Short mmCIF file of C-alpha atoms in Angstrom, two decimals:
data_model
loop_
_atom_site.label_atom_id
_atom_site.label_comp_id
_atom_site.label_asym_id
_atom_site.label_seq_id
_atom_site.Cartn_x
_atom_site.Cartn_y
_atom_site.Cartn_z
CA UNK A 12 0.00 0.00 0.00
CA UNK A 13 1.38 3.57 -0.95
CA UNK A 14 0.14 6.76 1.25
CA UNK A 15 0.89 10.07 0.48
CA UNK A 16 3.45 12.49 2.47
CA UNK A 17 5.26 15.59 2.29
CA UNK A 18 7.52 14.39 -0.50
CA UNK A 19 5.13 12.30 -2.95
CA UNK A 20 4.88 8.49 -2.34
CA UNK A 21 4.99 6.85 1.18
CA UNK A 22 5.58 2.79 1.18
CA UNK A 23 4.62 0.75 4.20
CA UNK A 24 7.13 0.44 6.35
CA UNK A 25 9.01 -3.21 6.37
CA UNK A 26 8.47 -4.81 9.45
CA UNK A 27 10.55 -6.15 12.25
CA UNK A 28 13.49 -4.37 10.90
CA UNK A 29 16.81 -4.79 13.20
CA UNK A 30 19.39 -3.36 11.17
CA UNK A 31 19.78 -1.40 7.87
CA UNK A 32 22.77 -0.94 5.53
CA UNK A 33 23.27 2.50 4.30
CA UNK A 34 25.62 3.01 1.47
CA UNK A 35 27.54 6.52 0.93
CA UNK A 36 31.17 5.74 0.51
CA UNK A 37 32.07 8.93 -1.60
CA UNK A 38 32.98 12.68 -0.69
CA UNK A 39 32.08 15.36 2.17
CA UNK A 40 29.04 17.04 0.72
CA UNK A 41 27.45 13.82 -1.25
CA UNK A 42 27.64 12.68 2.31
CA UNK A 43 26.16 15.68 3.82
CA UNK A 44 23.50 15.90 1.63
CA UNK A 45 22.15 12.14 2.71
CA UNK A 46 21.97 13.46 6.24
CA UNK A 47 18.36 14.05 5.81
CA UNK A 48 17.48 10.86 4.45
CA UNK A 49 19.08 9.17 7.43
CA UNK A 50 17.48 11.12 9.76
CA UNK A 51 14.28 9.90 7.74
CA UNK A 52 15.10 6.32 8.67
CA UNK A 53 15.96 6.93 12.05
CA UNK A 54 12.52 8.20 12.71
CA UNK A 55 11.22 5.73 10.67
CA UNK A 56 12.82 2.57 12.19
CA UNK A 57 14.07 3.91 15.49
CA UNK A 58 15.38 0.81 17.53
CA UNK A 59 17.16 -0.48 13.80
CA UNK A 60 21.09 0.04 14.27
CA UNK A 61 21.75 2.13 11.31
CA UNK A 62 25.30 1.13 9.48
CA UNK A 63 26.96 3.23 7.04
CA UNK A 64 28.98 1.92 4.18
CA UNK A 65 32.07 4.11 3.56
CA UNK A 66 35.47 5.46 3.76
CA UNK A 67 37.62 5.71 6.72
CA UNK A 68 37.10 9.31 6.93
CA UNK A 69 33.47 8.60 7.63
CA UNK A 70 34.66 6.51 10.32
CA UNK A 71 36.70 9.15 11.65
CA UNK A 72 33.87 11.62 11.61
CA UNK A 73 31.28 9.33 13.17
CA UNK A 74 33.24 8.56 16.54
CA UNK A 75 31.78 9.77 19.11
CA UNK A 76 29.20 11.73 17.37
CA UNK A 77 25.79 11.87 17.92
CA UNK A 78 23.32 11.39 15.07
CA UNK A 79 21.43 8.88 12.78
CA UNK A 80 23.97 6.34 12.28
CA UNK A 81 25.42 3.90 14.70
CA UNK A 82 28.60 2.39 13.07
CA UNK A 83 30.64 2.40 10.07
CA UNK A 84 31.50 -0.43 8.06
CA UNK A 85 34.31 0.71 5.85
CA UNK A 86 33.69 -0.45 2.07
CA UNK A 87 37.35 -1.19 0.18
CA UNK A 88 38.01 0.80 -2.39
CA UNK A 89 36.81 0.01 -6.06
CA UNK A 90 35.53 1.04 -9.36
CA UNK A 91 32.21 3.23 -9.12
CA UNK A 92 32.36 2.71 -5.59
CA UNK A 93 35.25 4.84 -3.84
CA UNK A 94 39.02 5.95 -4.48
CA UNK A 95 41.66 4.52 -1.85
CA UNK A 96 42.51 7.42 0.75
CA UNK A 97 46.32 7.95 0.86
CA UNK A 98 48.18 4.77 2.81
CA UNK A 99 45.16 2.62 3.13
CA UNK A 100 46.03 -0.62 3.19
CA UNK A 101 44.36 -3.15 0.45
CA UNK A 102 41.12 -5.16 1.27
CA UNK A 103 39.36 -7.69 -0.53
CA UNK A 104 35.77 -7.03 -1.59
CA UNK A 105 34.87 -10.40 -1.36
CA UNK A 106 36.42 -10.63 1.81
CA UNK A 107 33.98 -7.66 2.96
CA UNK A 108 31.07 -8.85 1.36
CA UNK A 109 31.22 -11.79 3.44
CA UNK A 110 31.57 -10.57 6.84
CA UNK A 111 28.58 -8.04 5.33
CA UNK A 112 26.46 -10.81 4.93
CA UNK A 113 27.09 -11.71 8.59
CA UNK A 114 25.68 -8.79 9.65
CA UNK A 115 22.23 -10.12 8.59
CA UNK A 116 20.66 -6.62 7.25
CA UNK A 117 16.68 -6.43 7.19
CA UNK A 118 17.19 -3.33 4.57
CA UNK A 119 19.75 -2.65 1.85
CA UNK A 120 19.49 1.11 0.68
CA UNK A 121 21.76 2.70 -1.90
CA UNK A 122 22.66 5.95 -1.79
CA UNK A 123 25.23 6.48 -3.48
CA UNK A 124 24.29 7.54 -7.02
CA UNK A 125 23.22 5.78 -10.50
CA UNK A 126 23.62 2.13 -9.39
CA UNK A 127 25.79 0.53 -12.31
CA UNK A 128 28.39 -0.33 -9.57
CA UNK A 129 26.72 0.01 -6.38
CA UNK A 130 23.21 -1.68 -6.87
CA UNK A 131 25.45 -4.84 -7.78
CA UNK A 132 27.47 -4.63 -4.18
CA UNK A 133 23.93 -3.89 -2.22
CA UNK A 134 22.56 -7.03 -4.16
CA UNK A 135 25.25 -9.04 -2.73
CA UNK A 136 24.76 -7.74 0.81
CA UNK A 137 22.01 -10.46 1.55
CA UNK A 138 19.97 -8.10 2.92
CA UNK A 139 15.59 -9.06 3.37
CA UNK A 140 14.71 -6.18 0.94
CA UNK A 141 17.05 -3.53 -1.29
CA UNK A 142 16.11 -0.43 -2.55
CA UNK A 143 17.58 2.94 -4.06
CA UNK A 144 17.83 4.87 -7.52
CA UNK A 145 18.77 3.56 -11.11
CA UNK A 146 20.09 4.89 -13.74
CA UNK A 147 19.28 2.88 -17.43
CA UNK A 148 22.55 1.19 -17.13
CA UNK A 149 22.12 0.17 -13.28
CA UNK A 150 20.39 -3.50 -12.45
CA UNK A 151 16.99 -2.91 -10.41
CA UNK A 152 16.72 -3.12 -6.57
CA UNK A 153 13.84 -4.58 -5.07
CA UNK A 154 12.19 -0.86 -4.82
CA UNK A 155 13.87 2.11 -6.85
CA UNK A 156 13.40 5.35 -8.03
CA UNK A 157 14.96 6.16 -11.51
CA UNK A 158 18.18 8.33 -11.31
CA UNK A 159 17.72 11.60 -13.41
CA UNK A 160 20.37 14.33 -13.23
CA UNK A 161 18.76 17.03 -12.23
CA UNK A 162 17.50 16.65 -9.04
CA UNK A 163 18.43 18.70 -5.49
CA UNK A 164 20.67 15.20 -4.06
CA UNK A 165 18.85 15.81 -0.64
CA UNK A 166 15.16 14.83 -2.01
CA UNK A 167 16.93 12.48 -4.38
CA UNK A 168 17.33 10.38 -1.47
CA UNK A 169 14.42 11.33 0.80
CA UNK A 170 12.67 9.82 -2.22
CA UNK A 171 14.48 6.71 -2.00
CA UNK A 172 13.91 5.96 1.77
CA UNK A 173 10.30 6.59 1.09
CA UNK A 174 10.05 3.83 -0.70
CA UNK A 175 10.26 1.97 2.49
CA UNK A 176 8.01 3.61 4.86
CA UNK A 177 10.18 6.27 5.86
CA UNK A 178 8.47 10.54 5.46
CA UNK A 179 10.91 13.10 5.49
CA UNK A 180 11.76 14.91 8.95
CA UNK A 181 13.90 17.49 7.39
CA UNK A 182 15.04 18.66 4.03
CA UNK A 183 17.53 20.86 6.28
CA UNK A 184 21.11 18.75 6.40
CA UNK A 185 22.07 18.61 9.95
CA UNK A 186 25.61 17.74 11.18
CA UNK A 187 26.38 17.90 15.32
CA UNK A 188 29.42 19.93 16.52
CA UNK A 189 31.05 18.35 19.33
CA UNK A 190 33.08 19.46 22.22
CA UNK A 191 36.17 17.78 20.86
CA UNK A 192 35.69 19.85 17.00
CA UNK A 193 34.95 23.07 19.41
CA UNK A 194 38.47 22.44 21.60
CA UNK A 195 40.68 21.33 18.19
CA UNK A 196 39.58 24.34 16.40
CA UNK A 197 40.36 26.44 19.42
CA UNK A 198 43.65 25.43 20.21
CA UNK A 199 44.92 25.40 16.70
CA UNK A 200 43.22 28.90 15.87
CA UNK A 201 42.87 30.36 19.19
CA UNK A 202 40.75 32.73 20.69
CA UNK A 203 39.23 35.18 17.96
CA UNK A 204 40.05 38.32 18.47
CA UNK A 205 37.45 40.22 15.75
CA UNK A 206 34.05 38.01 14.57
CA UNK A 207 35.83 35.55 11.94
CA UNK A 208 34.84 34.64 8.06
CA UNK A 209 36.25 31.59 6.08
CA UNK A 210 36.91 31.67 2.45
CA UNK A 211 37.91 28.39 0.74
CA UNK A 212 38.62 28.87 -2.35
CA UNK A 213 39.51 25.30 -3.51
CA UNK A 214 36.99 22.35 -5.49
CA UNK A 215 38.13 19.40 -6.76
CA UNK A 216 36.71 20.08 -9.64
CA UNK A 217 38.25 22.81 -11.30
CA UNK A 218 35.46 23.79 -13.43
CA UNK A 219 34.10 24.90 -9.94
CA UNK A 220 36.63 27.21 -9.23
CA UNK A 221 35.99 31.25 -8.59
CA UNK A 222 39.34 33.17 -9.11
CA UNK A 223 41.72 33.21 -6.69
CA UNK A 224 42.43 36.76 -7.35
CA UNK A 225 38.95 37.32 -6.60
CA UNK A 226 38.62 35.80 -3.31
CA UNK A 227 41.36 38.01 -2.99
CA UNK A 228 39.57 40.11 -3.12
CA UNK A 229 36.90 39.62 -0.83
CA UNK A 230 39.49 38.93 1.65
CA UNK A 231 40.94 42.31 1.25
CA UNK A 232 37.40 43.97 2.17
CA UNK A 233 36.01 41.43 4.24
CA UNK A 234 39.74 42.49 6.22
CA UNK A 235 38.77 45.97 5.94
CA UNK A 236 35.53 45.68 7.68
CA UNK A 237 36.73 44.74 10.40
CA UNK A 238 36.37 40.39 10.02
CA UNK A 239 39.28 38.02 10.94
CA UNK A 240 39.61 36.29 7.57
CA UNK A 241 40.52 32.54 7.21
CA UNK A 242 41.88 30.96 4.13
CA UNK A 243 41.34 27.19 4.60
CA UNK A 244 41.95 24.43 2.58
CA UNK A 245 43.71 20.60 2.03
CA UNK A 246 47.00 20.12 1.63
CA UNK A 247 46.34 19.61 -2.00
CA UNK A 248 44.95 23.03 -2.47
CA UNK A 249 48.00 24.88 -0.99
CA UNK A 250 48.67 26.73 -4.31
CA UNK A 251 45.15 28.02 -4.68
CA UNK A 252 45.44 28.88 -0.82
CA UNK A 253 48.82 31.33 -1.32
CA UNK A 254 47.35 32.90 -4.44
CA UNK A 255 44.43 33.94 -2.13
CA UNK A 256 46.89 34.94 0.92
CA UNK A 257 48.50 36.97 -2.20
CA UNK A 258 46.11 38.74 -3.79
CA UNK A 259 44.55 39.92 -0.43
CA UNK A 260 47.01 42.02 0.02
CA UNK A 261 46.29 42.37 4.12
CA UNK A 262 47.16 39.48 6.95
CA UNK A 263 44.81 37.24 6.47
CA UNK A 264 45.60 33.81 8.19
CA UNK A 265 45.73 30.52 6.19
CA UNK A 266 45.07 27.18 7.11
CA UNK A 267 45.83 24.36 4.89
CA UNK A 268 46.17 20.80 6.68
CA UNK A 269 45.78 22.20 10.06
CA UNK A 270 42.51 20.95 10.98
CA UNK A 271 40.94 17.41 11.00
CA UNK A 272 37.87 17.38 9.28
CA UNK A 273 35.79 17.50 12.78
CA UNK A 274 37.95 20.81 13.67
CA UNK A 275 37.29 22.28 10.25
CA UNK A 276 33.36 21.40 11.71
CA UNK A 277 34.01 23.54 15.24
CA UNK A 278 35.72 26.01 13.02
CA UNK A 279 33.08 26.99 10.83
CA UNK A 280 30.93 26.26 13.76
CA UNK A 281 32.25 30.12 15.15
CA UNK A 282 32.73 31.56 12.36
CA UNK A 283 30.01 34.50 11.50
CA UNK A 284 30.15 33.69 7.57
CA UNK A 285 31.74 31.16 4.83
CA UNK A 286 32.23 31.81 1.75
CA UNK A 287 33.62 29.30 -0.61
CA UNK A 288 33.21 27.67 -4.02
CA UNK A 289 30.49 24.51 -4.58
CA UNK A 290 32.76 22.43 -2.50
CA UNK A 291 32.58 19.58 0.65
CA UNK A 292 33.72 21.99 3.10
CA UNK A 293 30.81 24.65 1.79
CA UNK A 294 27.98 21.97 2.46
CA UNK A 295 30.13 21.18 6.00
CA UNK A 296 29.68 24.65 6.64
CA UNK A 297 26.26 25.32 6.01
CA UNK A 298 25.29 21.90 8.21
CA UNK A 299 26.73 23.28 11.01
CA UNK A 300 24.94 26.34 11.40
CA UNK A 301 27.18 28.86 9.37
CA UNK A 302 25.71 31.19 7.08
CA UNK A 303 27.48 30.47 3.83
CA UNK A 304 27.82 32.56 0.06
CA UNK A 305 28.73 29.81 -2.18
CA UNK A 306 29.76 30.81 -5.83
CA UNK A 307 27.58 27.73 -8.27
CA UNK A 308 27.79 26.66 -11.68
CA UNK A 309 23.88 26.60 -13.13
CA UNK A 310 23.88 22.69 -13.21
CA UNK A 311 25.65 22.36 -9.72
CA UNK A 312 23.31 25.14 -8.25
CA UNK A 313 19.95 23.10 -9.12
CA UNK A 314 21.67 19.78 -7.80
CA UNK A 315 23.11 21.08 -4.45
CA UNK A 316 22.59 24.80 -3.35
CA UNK A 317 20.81 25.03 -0.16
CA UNK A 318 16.39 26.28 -0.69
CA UNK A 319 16.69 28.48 2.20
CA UNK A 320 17.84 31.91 2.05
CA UNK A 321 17.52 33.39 5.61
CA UNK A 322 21.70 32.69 6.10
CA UNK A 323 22.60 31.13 2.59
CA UNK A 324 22.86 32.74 -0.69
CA UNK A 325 23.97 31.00 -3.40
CA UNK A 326 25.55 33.35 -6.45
CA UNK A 327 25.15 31.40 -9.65
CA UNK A 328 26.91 31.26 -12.98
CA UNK A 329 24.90 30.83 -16.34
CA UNK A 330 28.36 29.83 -18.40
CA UNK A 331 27.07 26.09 -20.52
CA UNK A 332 29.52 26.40 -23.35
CA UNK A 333 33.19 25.70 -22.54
CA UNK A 334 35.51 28.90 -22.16
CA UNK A 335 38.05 27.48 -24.26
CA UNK A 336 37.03 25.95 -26.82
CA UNK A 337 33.05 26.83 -26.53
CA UNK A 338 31.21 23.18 -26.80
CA UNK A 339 27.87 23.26 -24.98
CA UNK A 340 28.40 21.24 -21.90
CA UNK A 341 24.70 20.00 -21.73
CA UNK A 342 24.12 17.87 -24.56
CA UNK A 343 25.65 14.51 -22.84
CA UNK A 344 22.77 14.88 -20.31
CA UNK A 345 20.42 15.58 -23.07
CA UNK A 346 21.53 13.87 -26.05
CA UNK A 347 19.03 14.78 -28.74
CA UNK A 348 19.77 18.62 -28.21
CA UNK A 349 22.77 19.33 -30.62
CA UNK A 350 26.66 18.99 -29.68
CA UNK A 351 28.23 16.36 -27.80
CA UNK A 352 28.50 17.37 -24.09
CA UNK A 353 31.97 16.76 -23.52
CA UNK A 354 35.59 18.54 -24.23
CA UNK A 355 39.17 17.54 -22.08
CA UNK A 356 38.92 21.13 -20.73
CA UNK A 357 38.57 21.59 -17.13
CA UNK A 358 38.89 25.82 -16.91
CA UNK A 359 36.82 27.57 -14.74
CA UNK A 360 32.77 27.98 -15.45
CA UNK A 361 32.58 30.54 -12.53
CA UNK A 362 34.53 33.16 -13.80
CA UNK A 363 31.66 35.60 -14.69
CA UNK A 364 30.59 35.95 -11.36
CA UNK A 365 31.49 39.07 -9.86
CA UNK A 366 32.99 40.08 -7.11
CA UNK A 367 30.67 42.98 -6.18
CA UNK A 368 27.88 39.92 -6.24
CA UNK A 369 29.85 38.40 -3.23
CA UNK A 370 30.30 40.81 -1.48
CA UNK A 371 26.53 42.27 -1.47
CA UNK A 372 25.93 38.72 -0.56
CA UNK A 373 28.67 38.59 2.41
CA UNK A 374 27.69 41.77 3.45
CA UNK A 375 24.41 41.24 3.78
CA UNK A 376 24.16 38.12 5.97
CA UNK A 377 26.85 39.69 8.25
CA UNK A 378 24.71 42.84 8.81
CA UNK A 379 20.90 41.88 8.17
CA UNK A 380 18.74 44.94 8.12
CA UNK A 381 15.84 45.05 10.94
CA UNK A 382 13.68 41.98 10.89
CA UNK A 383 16.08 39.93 8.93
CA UNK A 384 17.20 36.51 10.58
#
């Protein structure tokens, strides 16, 4: 029987449910934006023990913090699945998948994306019933919900765990800030001395880039009205990090590598704005309780940009035809519109966003006019 709820559909629940399998093995915000749908089958199935498939960064991030999911089951490394973390030491998939099936799971969710790879390992999980999304080349679940592109990711997957009994609770990703992210981000940064804003101006993705000059920029201002301005980033992004600390022109202070991923968490945690490019740590930030200005390409922006506008404002890009060479970057999600959707290039489809945008934006959410949250 199907009811109806706040989000379409509503399956019955499955009963006698002890424990569920939850798989999310990829990067900071897809994770972040599940955080909903777990709370959703919390609520849902409240005495199940909840058991994430992922990385060991999730399992890093989980200890000791309170929320929807119990334990993490770290998933090795493999195609469509997840990339091997620096010094991780090989694991057989077969070797997990059997001590999976130990577990004896009642419910088998993907959420992890289109399903050619991942439907396959839930299949093999043993679990009493499977569900999640599908893309045309994925196998079905048991219960599924076909994969289309364009979708916000967090009712992507509040769709899927309606399919077995459980309503949404939230659409608002939620993560908790502990005492120990508070005390690592205050002995590495120490005690602010003027009301603090973040900039991170890295993305893995470099397509998803804003200038550095131009958060520069913002630093420079930001600086000069008074804020104590972070420049944060991975070790990875240290050259994107100096070309900020550069171009600013002022002391700002930069922090690449210097906090765990739980310390970035208190950090943002106290600080009175973020803004960054369509990035993990700008999804962190925002689930902690910052008020964020992320800088989104159009397509990114409809996927993962946060509805709600009383702290967040999302400034958005229009660019679809590559800057170099000037394909139109749609056409491989939409294949009977003309063109072919892909080119090698990876330059930056941000760069007509301006910086006056920003900082109206910034500005704005650090003084809000009367009434304004």
């Amino acid at each position: 029987m199907v009811a109806p709820s706040l989000l379409g559909p509503l399956a019955e629940r499955v009963p006698d449910v002890a424990r569920i399998a939850v798989l999310r093995a990829n990067a900071l915000g897809d994770f972040i934006f599940v955080l909903p749908a777990l709370d959703a089958l919390r609520a849902a199935y409240p005495e199940a023990e909840i058991v994430l498939l992922g990385a060991p960064w999730h399992a890093k991030l989980w200890r000791d913090r309170p929320g929807p999911v119990d334990r993490v089951l770290v998933v090795p490394p493999a195609d469509g699945i997840r990339q091997p973390e620096p010094g991780e030491p090989a694991a057989a998939m077969d070797d997990f998948l059997a001590a999976a099936r130990q577990e004896r799971f009642d419910l088998a969710v993907q959420l992890h994306g289109g399903g050619a790879n991942s439907n396959p390992l839930i299949a093999k999980l043993g679990a009493r019933v499977t569900a999640g999304v599908r893309a045309e080349d994925a196998p079905p679940l048991d219960r599924w919900l076909r994969y289309v592109y364009y979708q916000h990711e967090v009712i992507r997957y509040l769709e899927v765990v309606a399919l077995l009994g459980a309503p949404a609770t939230t659409i608002v990703p939620t993560l908790a800030v502990t005492d120990a992210d508070r005390a690592e981000a205050a002995e590495v940064l120490g005690p602010a001395q003027r009301p603090r804003v973040a900039l991170h101006p890295g993305a893995t993705d470099t397509r998803r880039r804003w200038p550095a000059e131009r958060f520069g920029a913002v630093a420079r201002e930001l600086a000069g009205d008074g804020y104590e301005v972070l420049v944060t980033g991975t070790a990875a992004e240290q050259e994107v990090v100096d070309r900020v600390v550069a171009a600013a022109g002022v002391p700002v202070r930069p922090q690449v590598g210097t906090l765990s991923l739980g310390g970035l968490a208190g950090c943002f945690a106290g600080c009175a704005l973020v803004v960054s490019n369509d990035t993990g740590p700008l999804h962190l930030a925002a689930a902690v309780g910052a008020s964020t200005v992320g800088i989104f390409w159009v397509g990114n922006l409809i996927n993962t940009a946060s509805p709600l506008r009383g702290r967040h404002r999302p400034i958005t890009s229009w660019t679809v035809h590559c800057p170099v060479c000037g394909v139109d970057c749609t056409p491989g999600i939409y294949p009977h519109r003309p063109g072919d959707g892909e080119c090698p290039h990876r330059d930056s489809f941000v760069t007509d966003v301006p910086v006056a945008e920003v900082l109206e934006a910034a500005r704005e959410l650090l003084h809000p006019e009367p009434g304004a949250p």
